[in-house]
Structure formats: structure tokens, C-alpha cells
Tab-separated table of C-alpha atoms (C1' of nucleotides) in Angstrom:
chain	number	residue	atom	x	y	z
A	1	MET	CA	57.800	126.764	172.225
A	2	ILE	CA	58.974	127.408	175.235
A	3	PRO	CA	56.757	130.094	176.978
A	4	LEU	CA	53.266	129.775	176.538
A	5	GLN	CA	50.302	132.247	176.971
A	6	ILE	CA	47.730	131.280	179.682
A	7	LYS	CA	44.791	130.672	177.225
A	8	GLU	CA	47.172	128.242	175.233
A	9	VAL	CA	47.890	126.124	178.553
A	10	ALA	CA	44.250	126.361	179.164
A	11	THR	CA	43.206	124.113	176.213
A	12	LYS	CA	46.108	122.669	176.887
A	13	LEU	CA	44.820	120.767	179.883
A	14	ASN	CA	41.012	121.765	179.375
A	15	ILE	CA	40.433	124.237	181.827
A	16	SER	CA	39.510	127.916	181.877
A	17	PRO	CA	41.904	130.960	181.742
A	18	ARG	CA	40.119	132.149	185.111
A	19	ALA	CA	40.995	128.653	187.223
A	20	ILE	CA	44.630	129.191	186.170
A	21	ARG	CA	44.282	133.559	187.654
A	22	PHE	CA	42.542	131.098	190.466
A	23	TYR	CA	45.603	128.807	190.930
A	24	GLU	CA	47.260	131.675	191.268
A	25	GLU	CA	46.052	133.693	193.382
A	26	LYS	CA	44.672	131.196	196.107
A	27	GLY	CA	49.049	130.861	196.181
A	28	LEU	CA	49.347	127.448	193.977
A	29	ILE	CA	51.666	128.834	190.864
A	30	SER	CA	53.018	131.755	190.119
A	31	PRO	CA	53.981	131.786	186.943
A	32	ILE	CA	56.173	134.361	185.645
A	33	LYS	CA	54.901	137.776	184.446
A	34	GLN	CA	55.865	139.757	181.607
A	35	ALA	CA	56.744	143.820	182.566
A	36	HIS	CA	55.324	145.485	180.152
A	37	ASN	CA	51.936	144.255	180.289
A	38	GLN	CA	51.760	142.064	182.678
A	39	TYR	CA	50.998	138.623	180.633
A	40	ARG	CA	51.810	135.948	181.950
A	41	THR	CA	53.790	132.996	180.546
A	42	PHE	CA	53.573	129.123	181.494
A	43	THR	CA	57.610	127.237	181.353
A	44	GLU	CA	57.117	123.426	181.098
A	45	GLN	CA	57.192	123.311	185.173
A	46	ASP	CA	54.819	125.735	185.323
A	47	ILE	CA	52.484	122.631	183.201
A	48	TRP	CA	53.672	119.884	185.377
A	49	ARG	CA	52.613	121.703	188.134
A	50	LEU	CA	48.971	122.565	186.761
A	51	GLN	CA	49.017	118.805	185.949
A	52	THR	CA	49.477	118.035	189.819
A	53	ILE	CA	47.073	120.139	190.609
A	54	LEU	CA	44.389	119.106	188.604
A	55	SER	CA	45.466	114.947	188.804
A	56	LEU	CA	45.475	115.789	193.040
A	57	ARG	CA	41.852	117.798	192.507
A	58	GLU	CA	40.396	114.975	190.815
A	59	ALA	CA	40.891	112.856	193.367
A	60	GLY	CA	39.050	115.192	195.785
A	61	MET	CA	41.404	116.917	197.702
A	62	PRO	CA	40.895	120.909	198.234
A	63	LEU	CA	42.361	123.413	197.683
A	64	GLU	CA	44.739	124.367	200.034
A	65	SER	CA	45.506	121.038	200.576
A	66	ILE	CA	47.198	120.820	197.599
A	67	LYS	CA	48.799	123.846	198.065
A	68	HIS	CA	50.892	121.938	200.740
A	69	ALA	CA	51.124	118.970	198.677
A	70	LEU	CA	52.944	120.701	196.426
A	71	ALA	CA	54.905	122.445	198.755
A	72	GLU	CA	56.247	119.386	199.747
A	73	MET	CA	57.111	118.123	196.220
A	74	ASP	CA	58.781	120.772	195.804
A	75	GLU	CA	61.515	120.347	198.834
A	76	ASP	CA	61.486	116.370	197.590
A	77	ASN	CA	59.809	115.250	199.945
A	78	ILE	CA	58.894	112.437	199.409
A	79	GLN	CA	57.442	111.217	202.747
A	80	GLU	CA	55.258	114.495	202.985
A	81	LEU	CA	54.404	113.799	199.993
A	82	ARG	CA	53.152	110.237	201.324
A	83	TYR	CA	50.732	111.237	204.048
A	84	TYR	CA	48.731	113.722	202.322
A	85	LEU	CA	48.062	111.014	199.738
A	86	GLU	CA	47.123	109.255	202.671
A	87	LEU	CA	45.430	111.296	204.317
A	88	GLN	CA	42.901	112.249	201.509
A	89	ARG	CA	42.793	108.426	200.782
A	90	SER	CA	41.128	108.258	204.226
A	91	VAL	CA	39.187	111.227	203.501
A	92	LEU	CA	38.070	109.099	200.856
A	93	VAL	CA	36.798	106.483	202.609
A	94	ALA	CA	34.912	108.311	204.241
A	95	LYS	CA	33.011	109.772	202.050
A	96	TRP	CA	32.478	105.884	200.916
A	97	LEU	CA	31.649	105.117	204.355
A	98	GLU	CA	28.621	108.105	203.855
A	99	MET	CA	27.588	107.133	200.989
A	100	LYS	CA	27.247	103.595	201.554
A	101	GLN	CA	25.042	104.426	204.445
A	102	VAL	CA	22.882	106.574	202.904
A	103	ILE	CA	22.726	104.605	200.555
A	104	GLU	CA	21.592	101.762	202.906
A	105	THR	CA	19.434	103.518	204.485
A	106	THR	CA	17.817	104.672	201.154
A	107	ASP	CA	17.452	101.434	200.186
A	108	HIS	CA	15.230	99.985	203.832
A	109	MET	CA	12.775	103.401	202.858
A	110	ILE	CA	12.188	100.936	199.515
A	111	THR	CA	11.104	98.702	201.369
A	112	LEU	CA	9.275	100.210	203.731
A	113	LEU	CA	7.351	102.087	201.416
A	114	LYS	CA	6.926	98.968	198.673
A	115	VAL	CA	5.055	96.749	202.431
A	116	ASN	CA	3.188	100.196	204.216
A	117	ARG	CA	2.443	101.674	201.179
A	118	THR	CA	3.471	104.557	203.692
A	119	LEU	CA	6.379	106.315	205.004
A	120	PRO	CA	6.701	106.231	208.488
A	121	LEU	CA	7.982	109.779	210.192
A	122	GLU	CA	10.618	107.300	212.088
A	123	ALA	CA	12.473	106.804	208.743
A	124	ILE	CA	12.845	109.808	208.267
A	125	TYR	CA	13.901	111.032	211.279
A	126	LYS	CA	16.374	108.113	210.521
A	127	LEU	CA	18.193	109.721	207.468
A	128	ALA	CA	18.459	112.817	209.142
A	129	GLU	CA	20.688	111.178	212.254
A	130	GLY	CA	22.568	108.588	209.893
A	131	SER	CA	23.776	112.975	208.067
A	132	LYS	CA	24.409	114.234	211.172
A	133	THR	CA	26.444	111.699	212.912
A	134	LEU	CA	28.659	111.572	209.049
A	135	LYS	CA	29.072	115.867	210.011
A	136	GLU	CA	30.557	114.863	213.483
A	137	GLN	CA	32.795	112.335	211.902
A	138	ARG	CA	34.179	115.181	209.563
A	139	THR	CA	34.024	118.406	212.736
A	140	ALA	CA	36.920	115.280	214.164
A	141	TRP	CA	39.127	115.629	211.380
A	142	LYS	CA	40.144	119.648	211.536
A	143	ASP	CA	41.787	118.552	215.069
A	144	THR	CA	43.710	115.974	213.307
A	145	TRP	CA	46.558	118.188	212.471
A	146	HIS	CA	47.708	119.525	215.325
A	147	TYR	CA	47.769	116.705	217.358
A	148	ASP	CA	50.811	116.067	215.582
A	149	GLU	CA	52.565	118.150	217.554
A	150	LEU	CA	53.049	115.739	220.074
A	151	ALA	CA	54.243	112.714	218.560
A	152	PRO	CA	58.272	113.421	219.217
A	153	THR	CA	57.708	113.360	223.099
A	154	HIS	CA	54.870	110.188	223.325
A	155	ASP	CA	56.696	108.123	223.938
A	156	GLU	CA	58.702	110.082	226.977
A	157	ARG	CA	55.484	110.895	228.467
A	158	ALA	CA	54.327	107.518	228.259
A	159	ALA	CA	56.838	106.583	230.162
A	160	SER	CA	57.555	109.304	232.541
A	161	HIS	CA	55.035	109.063	235.460
A	162	SER	CA	56.241	106.081	236.737
A	163	GLY	CA	52.857	104.509	238.163
A	164	GLU	CA	51.235	105.123	234.859
A	165	TYR	CA	53.767	103.440	232.543
A	166	THR	CA	53.153	100.446	234.939
A	167	TYR	CA	49.945	100.212	233.275
A	168	TYR	CA	50.551	101.246	229.976
A	169	GLU	CA	52.909	97.984	229.806
A	170	ASP	CA	50.720	95.635	231.674
A	171	THR	CA	48.193	96.287	229.480
A	172	LEU	CA	49.462	96.344	225.946
A	173	ASN	CA	51.073	93.029	227.655
A	174	LEU	CA	47.768	91.946	229.120
A	175	ILE	CA	46.608	92.721	225.119
A	176	VAL	CA	48.613	90.300	223.787
A	177	LYS	CA	47.623	87.404	226.228
A	178	TRP	CA	44.260	87.795	225.708
A	179	VAL	CA	43.929	88.710	222.031
A	180	SER	CA	46.722	85.320	221.493
A	181	ALA	CA	47.255	85.969	217.943
A	182	ILE	CA	49.362	83.102	215.635
A	183	GLN	CA	50.734	83.289	212.982
A	184	GLY	CA	49.635	84.036	209.616
A	185	GLU	CA	47.067	86.365	211.596
A	186	HIS	CA	47.051	90.128	210.639
A	187	GLY	CA	45.677	92.381	213.169
A	188	LEU	CA	44.815	96.578	213.332
A	189	ASP	CA	45.765	98.587	215.748
A	190	LEU	CA	43.620	101.959	215.950
A	191	GLY	CA	44.714	104.684	217.348
A	192	THR	CA	48.142	102.494	217.760
A	193	GLY	CA	49.824	105.698	218.038
A	194	THR	CA	53.958	105.025	218.591
A	195	GLY	CA	53.688	101.575	217.553
A	196	ASN	CA	53.839	100.570	221.050
A	197	LEU	CA	50.787	97.967	220.777
A	198	ALA	CA	51.663	96.910	217.439
A	199	GLY	CA	55.097	96.181	217.770
A	200	LYS	CA	54.158	93.603	220.791
A	201	PHE	CA	52.326	91.532	217.906
A	202	ILE	CA	54.962	92.056	215.411
A	203	ALA	CA	57.547	90.883	217.881
A	204	GLY	CA	55.449	87.887	218.252
A	205	GLY	CA	55.697	87.593	214.173
A	206	ILE	CA	52.203	88.846	213.273
A	207	HIS	CA	51.104	90.533	210.508
A	208	MET	CA	50.498	93.912	212.088
A	209	SER	CA	48.188	97.260	210.447
A	210	GLY	CA	48.131	100.723	212.356
A	211	VAL	CA	45.156	103.082	211.926
A	212	ASP	CA	46.268	107.367	213.672
A	213	GLN	CA	44.655	110.298	213.148
A	214	SER	CA	48.738	112.053	213.057
A	215	LYS	CA	50.970	111.327	210.199
A	216	GLU	CA	53.295	112.186	213.494
A	217	MET	CA	52.754	109.361	215.504
A	218	LEU	CA	52.044	107.324	211.836
A	219	ARG	CA	55.661	108.430	211.205
A	220	HIS	CA	57.866	107.485	214.380
A	221	SER	CA	55.180	104.106	214.523
A	222	GLN	CA	57.425	103.419	211.065
A	223	ARG	CA	60.399	104.546	211.867
A	224	LYS	CA	60.035	101.922	215.158
A	225	TYR	CA	58.488	99.056	213.213
A	226	PRO	CA	59.031	99.189	209.130
A	227	THR	CA	56.699	95.940	209.029
A	228	LEU	CA	53.990	97.942	210.598
A	229	GLU	CA	51.851	98.432	208.035
A	230	GLY	CA	50.595	102.572	208.593
A	231	ARG	CA	47.904	104.534	207.288
A	232	LEU	CA	46.005	107.388	208.295
A	233	GLY	CA	42.561	107.783	209.794
A	234	ASN	CA	39.896	107.634	212.014
A	235	PHE	CA	37.941	105.230	214.034
A	236	LEU	CA	34.668	106.262	212.532
A	237	ALA	CA	35.890	105.693	209.147
A	238	ILE	CA	37.964	103.000	209.271
A	239	PRO	CA	40.443	103.421	205.942
A	240	TYR	CA	40.236	99.705	205.567
A	241	LEU	CA	37.578	96.965	203.232
A	242	GLU	CA	35.325	94.840	204.834
A	243	GLY	CA	36.509	91.359	206.245
A	244	VAL	CA	40.584	91.984	206.414
A	245	PHE	CA	41.309	91.535	210.052
A	246	ASP	CA	41.327	88.784	212.267
A	247	PHE	CA	41.462	90.972	215.067
A	248	VAL	CA	41.348	94.691	216.159
A	249	VAL	CA	43.204	95.996	219.153
A	250	SER	CA	43.042	99.660	220.950
A	251	SER	CA	44.819	100.828	223.800
A	252	PHE	CA	44.360	104.073	225.427
A	253	ALA	CA	42.681	105.988	223.048
A	254	PHE	CA	39.392	104.691	222.815
A	255	HIS	CA	38.543	107.236	226.243
A	256	HIS	CA	39.166	109.791	223.058
A	257	LEU	CA	35.965	109.317	221.863
A	258	THR	CA	32.130	109.818	223.610
A	259	ASN	CA	30.476	106.998	224.381
A	260	GLU	CA	28.280	107.505	220.961
A	261	GLN	CA	30.616	107.503	219.257
A	262	GLN	CA	32.887	105.002	220.458
A	263	LEU	CA	29.751	102.663	219.751
A	264	LEU	CA	30.071	103.989	216.121
A	265	ALA	CA	33.261	102.531	216.177
A	266	LEU	CA	32.524	98.811	217.342
A	267	THR	CA	31.256	99.032	214.122
A	268	GLU	CA	33.514	99.951	211.755
A	269	MET	CA	35.517	97.873	213.559
A	270	ARG	CA	33.194	94.363	212.850
A	271	ARG	CA	32.507	95.779	209.328
A	272	VAL	CA	36.470	95.151	208.666
A	273	LEU	CA	36.880	92.349	210.984
A	274	LYS	CA	36.813	89.248	209.574
A	275	PRO	CA	33.603	87.163	210.529
A	276	ARG	CA	35.120	85.229	213.104
A	277	GLY	CA	37.242	88.331	214.010
A	278	ARG	CA	37.734	89.325	217.953
A	279	ILE	CA	37.945	93.031	219.392
A	280	CYS	CA	40.255	93.740	222.495
A	281	ILE	CA	39.671	97.167	224.216
A	282	ALA	CA	41.460	98.633	226.746
A	283	GLY	CA	42.454	102.269	227.912
A	284	PRO	CA	41.851	104.688	230.880
A	285	MET	CA	37.375	104.270	229.716
A	286	SER	CA	34.852	105.382	232.958
A	287	SER	CA	32.244	102.468	231.476
A	288	LEU	CA	32.152	99.536	229.762
A	289	LEU	CA	28.822	99.153	230.431
A	290	HIS	CA	27.906	100.664	227.079
A	291	LEU	CA	30.544	98.958	225.080
A	292	SER	CA	29.121	95.581	227.361
A	293	HIS	CA	25.543	96.211	225.892
A	294	TRP	CA	26.887	96.499	222.089
A	295	PHE	CA	28.566	93.212	222.502
A	296	GLU	CA	26.231	90.671	223.713
A	297	GLU	CA	23.113	92.624	221.767
A	298	ASN	CA	25.878	92.084	218.551
A	299	GLY	CA	26.497	88.030	219.636
A	300	TYR	CA	29.953	88.460	221.546
A	301	LEU	CA	31.522	86.783	224.467
A	302	LEU	CA	33.069	88.759	226.662
A	303	LYS	CA	35.721	88.921	229.240
A	304	GLN	CA	36.493	92.252	231.230
A	305	GLN	CA	38.962	93.001	234.102
A	306	LEU	CA	40.000	95.900	235.859
A	307	ILE	CA	44.294	96.199	235.530
A	308	HIS	CA	45.713	97.344	238.514
A	309	THR	CA	41.936	98.196	239.361
A	310	VAL	CA	42.705	101.058	237.381
A	311	ILE	CA	42.501	100.834	233.654
A	312	PRO	CA	39.743	97.939	231.820
A	313	ILE	CA	40.379	95.993	229.116
A	314	ILE	CA	37.497	93.901	227.514
A	315	TYR	CA	37.699	91.262	224.721
A	316	ALA	CA	35.242	90.402	222.621
A	317	VAL	CA	35.657	87.160	220.693
A	318	PRO	CA	32.257	85.997	218.942
A	319	ILE	CA	30.232	83.500	219.529
A	320	ARG	CA	29.310	79.875	216.938
B	1	DA	C1'	43.242	141.018	169.650
B	2	DT	C1'	44.638	138.895	174.240
B	3	DT	C1'	44.854	139.090	178.555
B	4	DC	C1'	44.629	141.497	183.124
B	5	DT	C1'	42.774	142.933	187.295
B	6	DG	C1'	38.691	143.118	190.057
B	7	DA	C1'	33.415	142.825	191.582
B	8	DC	C1'	30.145	139.288	192.258
B	9	DA	C1'	27.016	135.662	191.197
C	1	DT	C1'	35.006	129.303	189.330
C	2	DG	C1'	31.568	131.520	186.022
C	3	DT	C1'	30.864	136.011	184.074
C	4	DC	C1'	30.729	141.096	183.163
C	5	DA	C1'	32.957	145.507	182.872
C	6	DG	C1'	36.031	148.597	181.301
C	7	DC	C1'	41.232	148.955	180.810
C	8	DA	C1'	46.353	148.565	178.430
DNA sequence: ATTCTGACA
DNA sequence: TGTCAGCA
């Protein structure tokens, strides 16, 4: 029973023959066809491949991504495969956050309805606003892939412009100094890039995790700092559960976000931070006003400075 | 009888 | 992806 026909395979895997042909059409599989009648024949490997497709699809991965993942598996490229899974994970986190938000606003509306016997118009807006924000998050995803080409030269570029490099080094060092992490703490570096900031903490014996949207950047950071726990993801959907970090830092990354997105990022930081968790952000941002506003409204004590009079840095510690 | 391709929902 | 048509 080596050569299986399409219907047999379909039955075995609980899918339709049409689905199998569809996967072939999309280039995910290429079963051999018999010369005379064009009937497809499936080998054990074909079936294993289909199983893989179904598993990844079960996890919600789009067919296009599955295609790439399979290609990496063909070449035994475990690294690449891992990053596809990481990417998939980060997408799931984003969706999870999305649902969480919707549930929260729904709960809110239920409460309003209970109290007011009617639904205020602004509540409707709020819900719409929520899903709008989510779409923006998704939009940010598409750019993810092409950042990768920058990774190999990142450190060179950071070091090239001597003046900027001074700022760069001093900025990282000041973040480390202000945060003054102690042994046993767990920190997160958002937009860790090649891991330079996280590396400084690691050098001090601190357990660090890093999030970056580029898998190439992550790869470089892992190479430089094997103990760094790198993970794919973005600022607006940090791929971690609630309350796991003692501090969150971010350098030379925040300015890529709009002000609105930055505030969203802050709420995300607070989500993954422990109750007393602190935040330190630095980089070429035009203004810190909106950030300091948010921090004050949310019960943080602030410390700010302009490094070399050009690079703003802000450190926030929860009061209490 | 079964599969295939292509069109359309 | 499901469904349907017209073939081989």
C-alpha cells in the first residue's frame, strides 16, 4: 500500500480531495501524477507533508506562511523553521489581545446597560475604536519581513557615525545605570535589535528577554548573547503573559511608532510588568510630553534627561 | 467508477 | 474551499 489515491488520502486525513488539490495549486505539495490519466499518487512523505500542513493550519498559520515553513523544513533549516513558529506565536498573541479587548469593552457595555437601561453612543464608538486599533496593529506586521536585510549591518551602522555612536553607547549605559537591576530580576528589552542593550544587562548577570519584529535581528542577538531569550513580536502586542518582568527597557526603537502607538505600547509594557515593574525608554524621540503625561496619570514617578542634549531618556517607577 | 481541470459561489 | 460540469 505504497501508492495512495487522492480520496484514500483525503479520508485518512479527514479533509476533502479538493483541499488537497488546492494545496497543490498553491505549491505546498507536488504529488506525482500518473502519465496516462493524470491521477495523483501519494507517497508516505506526501502524507507526512500534508499532516504538517494540517497541523500548521490548525494553529492558524496562513497557507503562504506554511509554504515557506515547509521549504525550510525541506532544507532541515531548523533555525528558520523556529522563527516561522515564533512568528506564528506572535500573531496568536496579537489575536488573543484583540479578543481580550473586545471582551473587556463588551463587559463594559453590559455594565452600562445594567445601570443606564440604555447604551450610550460613546460606548459604541469605543468598541469601533478598539477594532480600529487592532487593524493598525496588523498593518504593522506586513513590514516585518523586509527589515531583515538590515540586520547584518546594524552594528556597523550603529558604530559608523562616530558622533551618533557616542550617544548610542552612552544612552545604553545610562539606561542600565538608571534601571540598576539586581540579581534574580527578569528584564525585557523591546526592539532589542542585535541585542546591544540586553547584552549590557546580561553582562551584569541579569536574566533578559528580548523582543524584535525582525527574525534576522533576533538571530544576530542570539548569536551574540546565547542566554538572551529572543522572541518575535511587536510593541503593540508584546508576546508575553501578564506580570512576568521586573523591568522593561527600550532604546532607539520607540521613535518608529506614532505617539498614539507609543501610548498603546506603554499599556502593553504595564501588562507584562510585575506590579512594581519599572520602565526605561530612550532614543531620538521628538517629544516625551505624551509619555510623561501617561506615566503621571498612571501613577509613576519620573526621571528624565537629555543625553548630550539630544537623546531623551525617561525612567518611570510606580509610586507605592 | 473515479479523478481531473476549470469555473463560479 | 465547496460544488458543479464535462471529460477521459
